[in-house]
């Protein structure tokens, strides 16, 4: 037989490979572990950038909203609470459902929901309208994160930490762009300037539709090849429960502190150092850019050195800098915020992948739970910190939050997910 040979009765058919050696049909049909799809990861990361840029516009325009609607700090915090609770409650539910019933084309609908939220905010006549717009933004985020995080894992080719970092860094850069868009685009035009983000959102809908097509065509095959690795024998169910409790405590520490920066950093700079709104927003951009930089490192370092090492350093390592921040001048404050952002940001990719290793086969549930948790923690923290700022002053908030990284000591209770030698 030209181009190949057949052994009658043996049920084995062989063909020649490029080098001229025979290759059996069984070898040709054997599943091959997929390689890392950097094009897909890049597209998913860019979609994350667009999504989180739209989400970040809400806290970035708080000074404008506070002036236009005469809001108190508590009302600003409650606005954040509505947005983030909407996202946090729905995300784990969506992740749990899509683990069993994947919905690839849910991604474009996430962008449409966020777009509607911005339009409502742009033309809201009162505080109730602002709350409705914030809730729509939360809905868009809750749909986007579980499924897009699953795409990142499917495209990872086994480099889960790297994939989670590349995916997450897009969101961090999007969060960093939010204050810039607010400072140079929304602020000169007023709230109606938010409506022009529809052009960006339309491009996001198109790109997310293409990602959904890849997911539909490749997702099932990649899930069948990339079976989750079982846990080492030394990790029991009790270890898993304790580790998950520790991870939740670390998330609380990290995102309560981030809530103080995300929602009140501009007010702190304006009050403490008499910055203008635009200069304060630019400083917030610098912090978010530092967060994006730190996120890039967290996943690959975790792949190489282990997730626990990254978690230890990223939470506890910022303690000296958070303790010093309330007592320094404006230049040093910006420098310390950059250091804090870089170190603190490396934690989240490591925490998510570590949790996925603890509970194999539940990518959507874990991603939805942890993304939902950060939104919920951030929302509740924003409301509480806003009340504290009203009663005790904005400076008190940063003195109080400076001790939160002490929670990093809990990392000692996390088990090693690598097999014991």
mmCIF file of C-alpha atoms in Angstrom:
data_model
loop_
_atom_site.group_PDB
_atom_site.id
_atom_site.type_symbol
_atom_site.label_atom_id
_atom_site.label_comp_id
_atom_site.label_asym_id
_atom_site.label_seq_id
_atom_site.Cartn_x
_atom_site.Cartn_y
_atom_site.Cartn_z
ATOM 1 C CA UNK A 1 0.000 0.000 0.000
ATOM 2 C CA UNK A 2 1.617 3.271 -1.115
ATOM 3 C CA UNK A 3 2.268 5.763 1.640
ATOM 4 C CA UNK A 4 1.769 3.150 4.370
ATOM 5 C CA UNK A 5 1.574 -0.566 5.231
ATOM 6 C CA UNK A 6 -1.239 -2.730 6.513
ATOM 7 C CA UNK A 7 -0.870 -5.988 8.443
ATOM 8 C CA UNK A 8 -3.803 -8.216 7.642
ATOM 9 C CA UNK A 9 -5.590 -9.630 10.680
ATOM 10 C CA UNK A 10 -3.511 -7.649 13.176
ATOM 11 C CA UNK A 11 -5.873 -4.655 13.264
ATOM 12 C CA UNK A 12 -2.845 -2.377 13.260
ATOM 13 C CA UNK A 13 -2.386 0.111 10.468
ATOM 14 C CA UNK A 14 0.893 2.016 10.144
ATOM 15 C CA UNK A 15 1.848 5.137 8.252
ATOM 16 C CA UNK A 16 5.121 6.887 7.667
ATOM 17 C CA UNK A 17 5.967 10.078 9.547
ATOM 18 C CA UNK A 18 7.963 13.008 8.094
ATOM 19 C CA UNK A 19 11.274 11.273 8.873
ATOM 20 C CA UNK A 20 10.229 8.083 7.090
ATOM 21 C CA UNK A 21 9.650 5.930 10.169
ATOM 22 C CA UNK A 22 6.428 3.898 10.520
ATOM 23 C CA UNK A 23 3.907 5.227 13.033
ATOM 24 C CA UNK A 24 1.035 3.033 14.208
ATOM 25 C CA UNK A 25 -2.564 4.221 13.947
ATOM 26 C CA UNK A 26 -2.943 3.803 17.691
ATOM 27 C CA UNK A 27 -0.103 6.288 18.177
ATOM 28 C CA UNK A 28 -1.745 8.728 15.801
ATOM 29 C CA UNK A 29 -4.982 8.533 17.773
ATOM 30 C CA UNK A 30 -3.367 8.874 21.189
ATOM 31 C CA UNK A 31 -4.362 12.187 22.811
ATOM 32 C CA UNK A 32 -1.550 14.679 22.981
ATOM 33 C CA UNK A 33 -1.414 17.222 25.781
ATOM 34 C CA UNK A 34 -2.263 20.626 24.315
ATOM 35 C CA UNK A 35 0.402 23.319 24.217
ATOM 36 C CA UNK A 36 -0.031 26.792 25.643
ATOM 37 C CA UNK A 37 -2.228 28.893 23.338
ATOM 38 C CA UNK A 38 -0.702 32.332 23.772
ATOM 39 C CA UNK A 39 -2.976 33.875 21.130
ATOM 40 C CA UNK A 40 -6.057 32.753 23.053
ATOM 41 C CA UNK A 41 -4.528 33.833 26.367
ATOM 42 C CA UNK A 42 -3.705 37.232 24.881
ATOM 43 C CA UNK A 43 -7.258 37.650 23.598
ATOM 44 C CA UNK A 44 -8.732 36.577 26.940
ATOM 45 C CA UNK A 45 -6.411 38.971 28.757
ATOM 46 C CA UNK A 46 -7.392 41.849 26.457
ATOM 47 C CA UNK A 47 -11.086 41.099 27.015
ATOM 48 C CA UNK A 48 -10.354 41.136 30.747
ATOM 49 C CA UNK A 49 -8.723 44.539 30.237
ATOM 50 C CA UNK A 50 -11.839 45.905 28.512
ATOM 51 C CA UNK A 51 -14.168 44.422 31.107
ATOM 52 C CA UNK A 52 -12.247 45.673 34.139
ATOM 53 C CA UNK A 53 -11.622 49.090 32.584
ATOM 54 C CA UNK A 54 -15.380 49.548 32.357
ATOM 55 C CA UNK A 55 -15.801 48.258 35.906
ATOM 56 C CA UNK A 56 -13.025 50.550 37.200
ATOM 57 C CA UNK A 57 -14.767 53.632 35.863
ATOM 58 C CA UNK A 58 -17.256 53.441 38.738
ATOM 59 C CA UNK A 59 -14.798 54.124 41.604
ATOM 60 C CA UNK A 60 -12.783 56.433 39.344
ATOM 61 C CA UNK A 61 -15.755 58.794 38.939
ATOM 62 C CA UNK A 62 -16.627 58.840 42.654
ATOM 63 C CA UNK A 63 -15.291 62.400 43.105
ATOM 64 C CA UNK A 64 -17.540 63.520 40.213
ATOM 65 C CA UNK A 65 -20.567 61.658 41.595
ATOM 66 C CA UNK A 66 -19.930 63.003 45.084
ATOM 67 C CA UNK A 67 -19.928 66.538 43.750
ATOM 68 C CA UNK A 68 -22.898 66.162 41.376
ATOM 69 C CA UNK A 69 -25.168 64.288 43.793
ATOM 70 C CA UNK A 70 -23.806 65.611 47.146
ATOM 71 C CA UNK A 71 -22.982 62.079 48.356
ATOM 72 C CA UNK A 72 -21.522 61.267 51.758
ATOM 73 C CA UNK A 73 -18.640 58.806 52.131
ATOM 74 C CA UNK A 74 -21.165 56.265 53.437
ATOM 75 C CA UNK A 75 -23.293 56.649 50.296
ATOM 76 C CA UNK A 76 -20.187 56.200 48.140
ATOM 77 C CA UNK A 77 -19.373 53.035 50.088
ATOM 78 C CA UNK A 78 -22.938 51.729 49.714
ATOM 79 C CA UNK A 79 -22.740 52.290 45.948
ATOM 80 C CA UNK A 80 -19.643 50.085 45.895
ATOM 81 C CA UNK A 81 -21.427 47.549 48.094
ATOM 82 C CA UNK A 82 -24.348 47.223 45.634
ATOM 83 C CA UNK A 83 -21.965 46.785 42.705
ATOM 84 C CA UNK A 84 -19.704 44.256 44.354
ATOM 85 C CA UNK A 85 -22.367 42.256 46.180
ATOM 86 C CA UNK A 86 -24.188 41.800 42.872
ATOM 87 C CA UNK A 87 -21.018 40.381 41.394
ATOM 88 C CA UNK A 88 -19.988 38.309 44.417
ATOM 89 C CA UNK A 89 -23.320 36.533 44.938
ATOM 90 C CA UNK A 90 -23.768 35.536 41.304
ATOM 91 C CA UNK A 91 -20.216 34.540 40.349
ATOM 92 C CA UNK A 92 -19.925 31.265 42.327
ATOM 93 C CA UNK A 93 -23.432 30.259 41.253
ATOM 94 C CA UNK A 94 -22.583 30.862 37.600
ATOM 95 C CA UNK A 95 -19.250 29.052 37.995
ATOM 96 C CA UNK A 96 -20.918 26.035 39.654
ATOM 97 C CA UNK A 97 -23.530 25.837 36.894
ATOM 98 C CA UNK A 98 -21.093 26.214 33.999
ATOM 99 C CA UNK A 99 -18.781 23.498 35.391
ATOM 100 C CA UNK A 100 -21.552 21.081 34.386
ATOM 101 C CA UNK A 101 -23.174 23.112 31.595
ATOM 102 C CA UNK A 102 -20.578 25.349 29.883
ATOM 103 C CA UNK A 103 -22.037 28.426 28.201
ATOM 104 C CA UNK A 104 -19.360 29.707 25.783
ATOM 105 C CA UNK A 105 -21.513 32.478 24.330
ATOM 106 C CA UNK A 106 -22.225 34.010 27.726
ATOM 107 C CA UNK A 107 -19.112 36.202 27.345
ATOM 108 C CA UNK A 108 -20.586 38.719 24.850
ATOM 109 C CA UNK A 109 -23.636 39.079 27.112
ATOM 110 C CA UNK A 110 -21.313 40.007 29.987
ATOM 111 C CA UNK A 111 -19.925 42.938 27.997
ATOM 112 C CA UNK A 112 -23.429 44.050 26.990
ATOM 113 C CA UNK A 113 -24.536 44.070 30.648
ATOM 114 C CA UNK A 114 -21.542 46.203 31.638
ATOM 115 C CA UNK A 115 -22.247 48.569 28.764
ATOM 116 C CA UNK A 116 -25.836 49.032 29.913
ATOM 117 C CA UNK A 117 -24.560 49.749 33.414
ATOM 118 C CA UNK A 118 -22.338 52.571 32.170
ATOM 119 C CA UNK A 119 -25.189 54.062 30.117
ATOM 120 C CA UNK A 120 -27.440 54.053 33.186
ATOM 121 C CA UNK A 121 -24.716 55.791 35.218
ATOM 122 C CA UNK A 122 -24.201 58.360 32.452
ATOM 123 C CA UNK A 123 -27.834 59.474 32.494
ATOM 124 C CA UNK A 124 -28.907 58.631 36.063
ATOM 125 C CA UNK A 125 -31.255 61.331 37.429
ATOM 126 C CA UNK A 126 -30.723 60.447 41.106
ATOM 127 C CA UNK A 127 -28.979 58.158 43.593
ATOM 128 C CA UNK A 128 -31.395 55.292 42.859
ATOM 129 C CA UNK A 129 -30.328 55.425 39.215
ATOM 130 C CA UNK A 130 -26.688 55.247 40.288
ATOM 131 C CA UNK A 131 -27.445 52.115 42.317
ATOM 132 C CA UNK A 132 -29.160 50.518 39.286
ATOM 133 C CA UNK A 133 -26.154 51.262 37.075
ATOM 134 C CA UNK A 134 -23.777 49.820 39.669
ATOM 135 C CA UNK A 135 -25.879 46.642 39.870
ATOM 136 C CA UNK A 136 -25.724 46.183 36.072
ATOM 137 C CA UNK A 137 -21.941 46.538 36.166
ATOM 138 C CA UNK A 138 -21.842 43.845 38.847
ATOM 139 C CA UNK A 139 -23.992 41.557 36.699
ATOM 140 C CA UNK A 140 -21.616 41.916 33.756
ATOM 141 C CA UNK A 141 -18.640 41.095 35.932
ATOM 142 C CA UNK A 142 -20.347 38.048 37.454
ATOM 143 C CA UNK A 143 -20.963 36.546 34.009
ATOM 144 C CA UNK A 144 -17.539 37.372 32.597
ATOM 145 C CA UNK A 145 -15.058 36.066 35.178
ATOM 146 C CA UNK A 146 -15.940 32.356 35.664
ATOM 147 C CA UNK A 147 -16.107 31.483 31.947
ATOM 148 C CA UNK A 148 -13.162 33.618 30.840
ATOM 149 C CA UNK A 149 -11.037 32.165 33.648
ATOM 150 C CA UNK A 150 -11.958 28.691 32.395
ATOM 151 C CA UNK A 151 -10.817 29.655 28.885
ATOM 152 C CA UNK A 152 -7.474 30.789 30.322
ATOM 153 C CA UNK A 153 -7.013 27.437 32.069
ATOM 154 C CA UNK A 154 -7.982 25.471 28.944
ATOM 155 C CA UNK A 155 -5.467 27.462 26.887
ATOM 156 C CA UNK A 156 -2.698 27.097 29.488
ATOM 157 C CA UNK A 157 -1.204 23.852 28.189
ATOM 158 C CA UNK A 158 -0.483 22.911 31.812
ATOM 159 C CA UNK A 159 1.230 26.212 32.754
ATOM 160 C CA UNK A 160 -1.690 27.166 34.973
ATOM 161 C CA UNK A 161 0.079 29.836 37.004
ATOM 162 C CA UNK A 162 1.428 31.554 33.887
ATOM 163 C CA UNK A 163 -2.002 31.450 32.230
ATOM 164 C CA UNK A 164 -3.757 32.842 35.310
ATOM 165 C CA UNK A 165 -1.201 35.660 35.546
ATOM 166 C CA UNK A 166 -1.532 36.588 31.872
ATOM 167 C CA UNK A 167 -5.303 36.533 32.185
ATOM 168 C CA UNK A 168 -5.323 38.499 35.437
ATOM 169 C CA UNK A 169 -2.832 41.131 34.282
ATOM 170 C CA UNK A 170 -5.271 42.212 31.586
ATOM 171 C CA UNK A 171 -7.820 42.937 34.281
ATOM 172 C CA UNK A 172 -5.243 44.837 36.330
ATOM 173 C CA UNK A 173 -4.247 47.010 33.380
ATOM 174 C CA UNK A 174 -7.932 47.607 32.730
ATOM 175 C CA UNK A 175 -8.379 48.709 36.337
ATOM 176 C CA UNK A 176 -5.377 51.008 35.904
ATOM 177 C CA UNK A 177 -6.859 52.558 32.768
ATOM 178 C CA UNK A 178 -10.128 53.373 34.541
ATOM 179 C CA UNK A 179 -8.746 56.433 36.400
ATOM 180 C CA UNK A 180 -6.978 57.646 33.228
ATOM 181 C CA UNK A 181 -10.169 57.428 31.179
ATOM 182 C CA UNK A 182 -12.012 59.216 33.994
ATOM 183 C CA UNK A 183 -9.369 61.948 34.284
ATOM 184 C CA UNK A 184 -8.880 62.741 30.593
ATOM 185 C CA UNK A 185 -12.164 61.702 29.004
ATOM 186 C CA UNK A 186 -15.032 61.672 31.497
ATOM 187 C CA UNK A 187 -14.000 64.583 33.723
ATOM 188 C CA UNK A 188 -13.884 67.193 30.888
ATOM 189 C CA UNK A 189 -17.242 66.004 29.468
ATOM 190 C CA UNK A 190 -19.131 65.163 32.644
ATOM 191 C CA UNK A 191 -20.968 61.910 33.296
ATOM 192 C CA UNK A 192 -22.360 61.848 29.742
ATOM 193 C CA UNK A 193 -18.819 61.035 28.627
ATOM 194 C CA UNK A 194 -19.391 57.491 29.898
ATOM 195 C CA UNK A 195 -21.761 56.892 26.978
ATOM 196 C CA UNK A 196 -18.847 57.083 24.517
ATOM 197 C CA UNK A 197 -17.363 53.927 26.041
ATOM 198 C CA UNK A 198 -20.031 52.127 23.968
ATOM 199 C CA UNK A 199 -17.584 52.152 21.050
ATOM 200 C CA UNK A 200 -15.001 50.250 23.101
ATOM 201 C CA UNK A 201 -17.672 47.874 24.382
ATOM 202 C CA UNK A 202 -18.812 47.054 20.830
ATOM 203 C CA UNK A 203 -15.279 45.919 19.967
ATOM 204 C CA UNK A 204 -15.255 43.844 23.145
ATOM 205 C CA UNK A 205 -18.481 42.093 22.162
ATOM 206 C CA UNK A 206 -16.938 41.107 18.801
ATOM 207 C CA UNK A 207 -13.720 39.789 20.348
ATOM 208 C CA UNK A 208 -15.579 37.878 23.057
ATOM 209 C CA UNK A 209 -17.750 36.262 20.390
ATOM 210 C CA UNK A 210 -14.612 34.980 18.629
ATOM 211 C CA UNK A 211 -13.255 33.656 21.927
ATOM 212 C CA UNK A 212 -16.575 31.918 22.528
ATOM 213 C CA UNK A 213 -16.270 30.189 19.144
ATOM 214 C CA UNK A 214 -12.807 28.848 20.047
ATOM 215 C CA UNK A 215 -14.129 27.714 23.419
ATOM 216 C CA UNK A 216 -17.033 25.861 21.816
ATOM 217 C CA UNK A 217 -14.809 24.140 19.249
ATOM 218 C CA UNK A 218 -11.877 23.225 21.535
ATOM 219 C CA UNK A 219 -13.091 23.283 25.108
ATOM 220 C CA UNK A 220 -14.427 19.748 25.440
ATOM 221 C CA UNK A 221 -11.431 18.121 23.736
ATOM 222 C CA UNK A 222 -8.976 19.993 25.945
ATOM 223 C CA UNK A 223 -10.890 19.128 29.092
ATOM 224 C CA UNK A 224 -10.765 15.433 28.133
ATOM 225 C CA UNK A 225 -6.986 15.547 27.566
ATOM 226 C CA UNK A 226 -6.095 17.762 30.550
ATOM 227 C CA UNK A 227 -7.596 15.742 33.373
ATOM 228 C CA UNK A 228 -7.095 17.388 36.775
ATOM 229 C CA UNK A 229 -4.154 16.029 38.775
ATOM 230 C CA UNK A 230 -5.263 14.143 41.902
ATOM 231 C CA UNK A 231 -4.207 15.474 45.283
ATOM 232 C CA UNK A 232 -1.165 13.946 47.009
ATOM 233 C CA UNK A 233 -2.041 11.190 49.475
ATOM 234 C CA UNK A 234 -0.859 13.215 52.489
ATOM 235 C CA UNK A 235 -3.578 15.873 51.959
ATOM 236 C CA UNK A 236 -6.845 14.861 53.610
ATOM 237 C CA UNK A 237 -10.307 16.418 53.400
ATOM 238 C CA UNK A 238 -9.610 18.156 56.724
ATOM 239 C CA UNK A 239 -6.471 19.711 55.238
ATOM 240 C CA UNK A 240 -8.500 20.984 52.280
ATOM 241 C CA UNK A 241 -11.140 22.582 54.527
ATOM 242 C CA UNK A 242 -8.513 24.256 56.705
ATOM 243 C CA UNK A 243 -6.577 25.489 53.670
ATOM 244 C CA UNK A 244 -9.702 26.967 52.083
ATOM 245 C CA UNK A 245 -10.487 28.798 55.346
ATOM 246 C CA UNK A 246 -6.947 30.234 55.372
ATOM 247 C CA UNK A 247 -7.244 31.329 51.738
ATOM 248 C CA UNK A 248 -10.514 33.095 52.514
ATOM 249 C CA UNK A 249 -8.848 34.924 55.437
ATOM 250 C CA UNK A 250 -5.981 35.992 53.165
ATOM 251 C CA UNK A 251 -8.452 37.248 50.566
ATOM 252 C CA UNK A 252 -10.135 39.313 53.299
ATOM 253 C CA UNK A 253 -6.815 40.880 54.284
ATOM 254 C CA UNK A 254 -5.731 41.632 50.726
ATOM 255 C CA UNK A 255 -8.998 43.035 49.417
ATOM 256 C CA UNK A 256 -9.971 45.085 52.446
ATOM 257 C CA UNK A 257 -6.670 46.888 52.026
ATOM 258 C CA UNK A 258 -7.229 47.186 48.278
ATOM 259 C CA UNK A 259 -10.726 48.575 48.967
ATOM 260 C CA UNK A 260 -9.136 51.406 50.930
ATOM 261 C CA UNK A 261 -6.980 52.266 47.900
ATOM 262 C CA UNK A 262 -9.555 51.657 45.174
ATOM 263 C CA UNK A 263 -12.323 53.707 46.747
ATOM 264 C CA UNK A 264 -10.651 56.312 48.986
ATOM 265 C CA UNK A 265 -7.062 56.817 47.806
ATOM 266 C CA UNK A 266 -8.021 59.854 45.704
ATOM 267 C CA UNK A 267 -9.902 61.367 48.649
ATOM 268 C CA UNK A 268 -6.916 60.680 50.933
ATOM 269 C CA UNK A 269 -4.498 62.448 48.571
ATOM 270 C CA UNK A 270 -6.886 65.374 48.090
ATOM 271 C CA UNK A 271 -7.446 65.765 51.839
ATOM 272 C CA UNK A 272 -3.977 64.934 53.158
ATOM 273 C CA UNK A 273 -1.830 66.607 50.473
ATOM 274 C CA UNK A 274 -4.362 68.934 48.769
ATOM 275 C CA UNK A 275 -4.046 67.226 45.373
ATOM 276 C CA UNK A 276 -6.425 68.180 42.567
ATOM 277 C CA UNK A 277 -8.928 65.560 41.359
ATOM 278 C CA UNK A 278 -6.923 64.909 38.186
ATOM 279 C CA UNK A 279 -3.581 64.544 40.003
ATOM 280 C CA UNK A 280 -5.175 62.198 42.541
ATOM 281 C CA UNK A 281 -6.612 60.070 39.722
ATOM 282 C CA UNK A 282 -3.197 59.926 38.061
ATOM 283 C CA UNK A 283 -1.683 58.681 41.330
ATOM 284 C CA UNK A 284 -4.367 56.015 41.498
ATOM 285 C CA UNK A 285 -3.417 54.984 37.954
ATOM 286 C CA UNK A 286 0.205 54.621 39.097
ATOM 287 C CA UNK A 287 -0.926 52.297 41.890
ATOM 288 C CA UNK A 288 -3.054 50.168 39.543
ATOM 289 C CA UNK A 289 -0.185 49.961 37.049
ATOM 290 C CA UNK A 290 2.001 48.637 39.871
ATOM 291 C CA UNK A 291 -0.685 46.061 40.657
ATOM 292 C CA UNK A 292 -0.678 44.953 37.010
ATOM 293 C CA UNK A 293 3.106 44.569 37.068
ATOM 294 C CA UNK A 294 3.008 42.431 40.202
ATOM 295 C CA UNK A 295 0.319 40.188 38.765
ATOM 296 C CA UNK A 296 2.566 39.202 35.851
ATOM 297 C CA UNK A 297 5.141 37.765 38.249
ATOM 298 C CA UNK A 298 2.838 35.935 40.662
ATOM 299 C CA UNK A 299 1.771 33.035 38.429
ATOM 300 C CA UNK A 300 5.113 32.054 36.804
ATOM 301 C CA UNK A 301 6.978 32.346 40.115
ATOM 302 C CA UNK A 302 4.325 30.125 41.679
ATOM 303 C CA UNK A 303 4.789 27.577 38.863
ATOM 304 C CA UNK A 304 8.522 27.459 39.589
ATOM 305 C CA UNK A 305 8.872 27.965 43.354
ATOM 306 C CA UNK A 306 5.451 26.909 44.618
ATOM 307 C CA UNK A 307 2.246 28.790 45.438
ATOM 308 C CA UNK A 308 2.964 29.003 49.186
ATOM 309 C CA UNK A 309 6.175 30.959 48.657
ATOM 310 C CA UNK A 310 4.331 33.583 46.615
ATOM 311 C CA UNK A 311 1.428 33.779 49.081
ATOM 312 C CA UNK A 312 3.793 34.181 52.042
ATOM 313 C CA UNK A 313 5.729 37.008 50.438
ATOM 314 C CA UNK A 314 2.842 38.847 48.788
ATOM 315 C CA UNK A 315 0.671 39.208 51.914
ATOM 316 C CA UNK A 316 3.121 39.476 54.816
ATOM 317 C CA UNK A 317 5.819 41.188 52.721
ATOM 318 C CA UNK A 318 3.935 44.469 52.404
ATOM 319 C CA UNK A 319 3.547 44.974 56.180
ATOM 320 C CA UNK A 320 6.519 47.371 56.665
ATOM 321 C CA UNK A 321 5.319 49.537 53.786
ATOM 322 C CA UNK A 322 1.657 49.717 54.841
ATOM 323 C CA UNK A 323 2.711 50.647 58.377
ATOM 324 C CA UNK A 324 4.886 53.479 57.062
ATOM 325 C CA UNK A 325 2.488 54.896 54.443
ATOM 326 C CA UNK A 326 0.261 57.051 56.752
ATOM 327 C CA UNK A 327 3.308 58.898 58.147
ATOM 328 C CA UNK A 328 5.234 59.978 55.029
ATOM 329 C CA UNK A 329 5.074 62.859 52.545
ATOM 330 C CA UNK A 330 3.382 62.879 49.126
ATOM 331 C CA UNK A 331 6.366 61.653 47.073
ATOM 332 C CA UNK A 332 7.151 58.806 49.453
ATOM 333 C CA UNK A 333 3.441 57.923 49.618
ATOM 334 C CA UNK A 334 3.403 57.357 45.853
ATOM 335 C CA UNK A 335 6.612 55.293 46.010
ATOM 336 C CA UNK A 336 5.275 53.138 48.846
ATOM 337 C CA UNK A 337 1.970 52.648 47.007
ATOM 338 C CA UNK A 338 3.917 51.304 44.008
ATOM 339 C CA UNK A 339 5.867 48.841 46.186
ATOM 340 C CA UNK A 340 2.682 47.725 47.948
ATOM 341 C CA UNK A 341 0.850 47.286 44.634
ATOM 342 C CA UNK A 342 3.606 45.188 43.033
ATOM 343 C CA UNK A 343 4.035 42.846 46.006
ATOM 344 C CA UNK A 344 0.383 42.516 46.966
ATOM 345 C CA UNK A 345 -0.823 41.796 43.427
ATOM 346 C CA UNK A 346 1.264 38.653 43.059
ATOM 347 C CA UNK A 347 -0.960 36.860 45.582
ATOM 348 C CA UNK A 348 -4.190 36.422 43.637
ATOM 349 C CA UNK A 349 -2.992 34.207 40.723
ATOM 350 C CA UNK A 350 -1.171 32.004 43.248
ATOM 351 C CA UNK A 351 -4.233 31.766 45.516
ATOM 352 C CA UNK A 352 -6.615 30.877 42.653
ATOM 353 C CA UNK A 353 -4.352 28.181 41.164
ATOM 354 C CA UNK A 354 -3.574 26.799 44.632
ATOM 355 C CA UNK A 355 -7.321 26.491 45.333
ATOM 356 C CA UNK A 356 -7.887 24.839 41.933
ATOM 357 C CA UNK A 357 -5.220 22.280 42.843
ATOM 358 C CA UNK A 358 -6.911 21.646 46.193
ATOM 359 C CA UNK A 359 -10.287 20.955 44.524
ATOM 360 C CA UNK A 360 -9.513 19.439 41.086
ATOM 361 C CA UNK A 361 -12.115 19.550 38.351
ATOM 362 C CA UNK A 362 -14.010 22.559 39.720
ATOM 363 C CA UNK A 363 -12.374 25.367 37.756
ATOM 364 C CA UNK A 364 -15.560 27.379 37.274
ATOM 365 C CA UNK A 365 -16.691 26.993 40.868
ATOM 366 C CA UNK A 366 -13.296 27.974 42.297
ATOM 367 C CA UNK A 367 -12.851 30.904 39.907
ATOM 368 C CA UNK A 368 -16.398 32.133 40.497
ATOM 369 C CA UNK A 369 -16.073 31.737 44.262
ATOM 370 C CA UNK A 370 -12.803 33.627 44.562
ATOM 371 C CA UNK A 371 -13.658 36.340 42.052
ATOM 372 C CA UNK A 372 -17.034 36.661 43.760
ATOM 373 C CA UNK A 373 -15.373 36.738 47.159
ATOM 374 C CA UNK A 374 -13.073 39.600 46.229
ATOM 375 C CA UNK A 375 -16.029 41.612 44.987
ATOM 376 C CA UNK A 376 -18.067 40.862 48.099
ATOM 377 C CA UNK A 377 -15.212 41.615 50.482
ATOM 378 C CA UNK A 378 -14.370 44.772 48.576
ATOM 379 C CA UNK A 379 -17.984 45.950 48.642
ATOM 380 C CA UNK A 380 -18.551 45.325 52.345
ATOM 381 C CA UNK A 381 -15.166 46.837 53.186
ATOM 382 C CA UNK A 382 -15.922 49.932 51.095
ATOM 383 C CA UNK A 383 -19.193 50.509 52.951
ATOM 384 C CA UNK A 384 -17.595 50.031 56.392
ATOM 385 C CA UNK A 385 -14.515 52.106 55.569
ATOM 386 C CA UNK A 386 -16.741 54.856 54.171
ATOM 387 C CA UNK A 387 -18.634 55.006 57.454
ATOM 388 C CA UNK A 388 -15.356 55.140 59.379
ATOM 389 C CA UNK A 389 -14.110 57.934 57.137
ATOM 390 C CA UNK A 390 -17.276 59.947 57.838
ATOM 391 C CA UNK A 391 -17.003 59.535 61.617
ATOM 392 C CA UNK A 392 -13.227 59.386 62.236
ATOM 393 C CA UNK A 393 -11.675 60.956 59.144
ATOM 394 C CA UNK A 394 -10.006 59.520 56.048
ATOM 395 C CA UNK A 395 -6.579 59.371 57.734
ATOM 396 C CA UNK A 396 -7.923 56.972 60.366
ATOM 397 C CA UNK A 397 -8.859 54.489 57.628
ATOM 398 C CA UNK A 398 -5.251 54.163 56.472
ATOM 399 C CA UNK A 399 -3.895 53.861 60.003
ATOM 400 C CA UNK A 400 -6.345 51.038 60.666
ATOM 401 C CA UNK A 401 -5.785 49.163 57.401
ATOM 402 C CA UNK A 402 -2.001 49.270 57.757
ATOM 403 C CA UNK A 403 -2.129 46.225 60.114
ATOM 404 C CA UNK A 404 -4.118 43.963 57.762
ATOM 405 C CA UNK A 405 -1.073 42.225 56.161
ATOM 406 C CA UNK A 406 -0.418 40.504 59.527
ATOM 407 C CA UNK A 407 -2.963 37.931 58.274
ATOM 408 C CA UNK A 408 -0.168 36.594 56.043
ATOM 409 C CA UNK A 409 1.098 34.630 59.072
ATOM 410 C CA UNK A 410 -1.818 32.225 58.497
ATOM 411 C CA UNK A 411 -0.015 30.892 55.422
ATOM 412 C CA UNK A 412 1.867 28.531 57.738
ATOM 413 C CA UNK A 413 -1.286 26.387 57.884
ATOM 414 C CA UNK A 414 -1.417 25.765 54.119
ATOM 415 C CA UNK A 415 -0.346 22.235 53.082
ATOM 416 C CA UNK A 416 2.120 21.561 50.299
ATOM 417 C CA UNK A 417 0.152 20.472 47.204
ATOM 418 C CA UNK A 418 3.191 18.847 45.592
ATOM 419 C CA UNK A 419 3.677 15.090 46.215
ATOM 420 C CA UNK A 420 5.964 14.353 49.147
ATOM 421 C CA UNK A 421 9.327 12.911 48.179
#
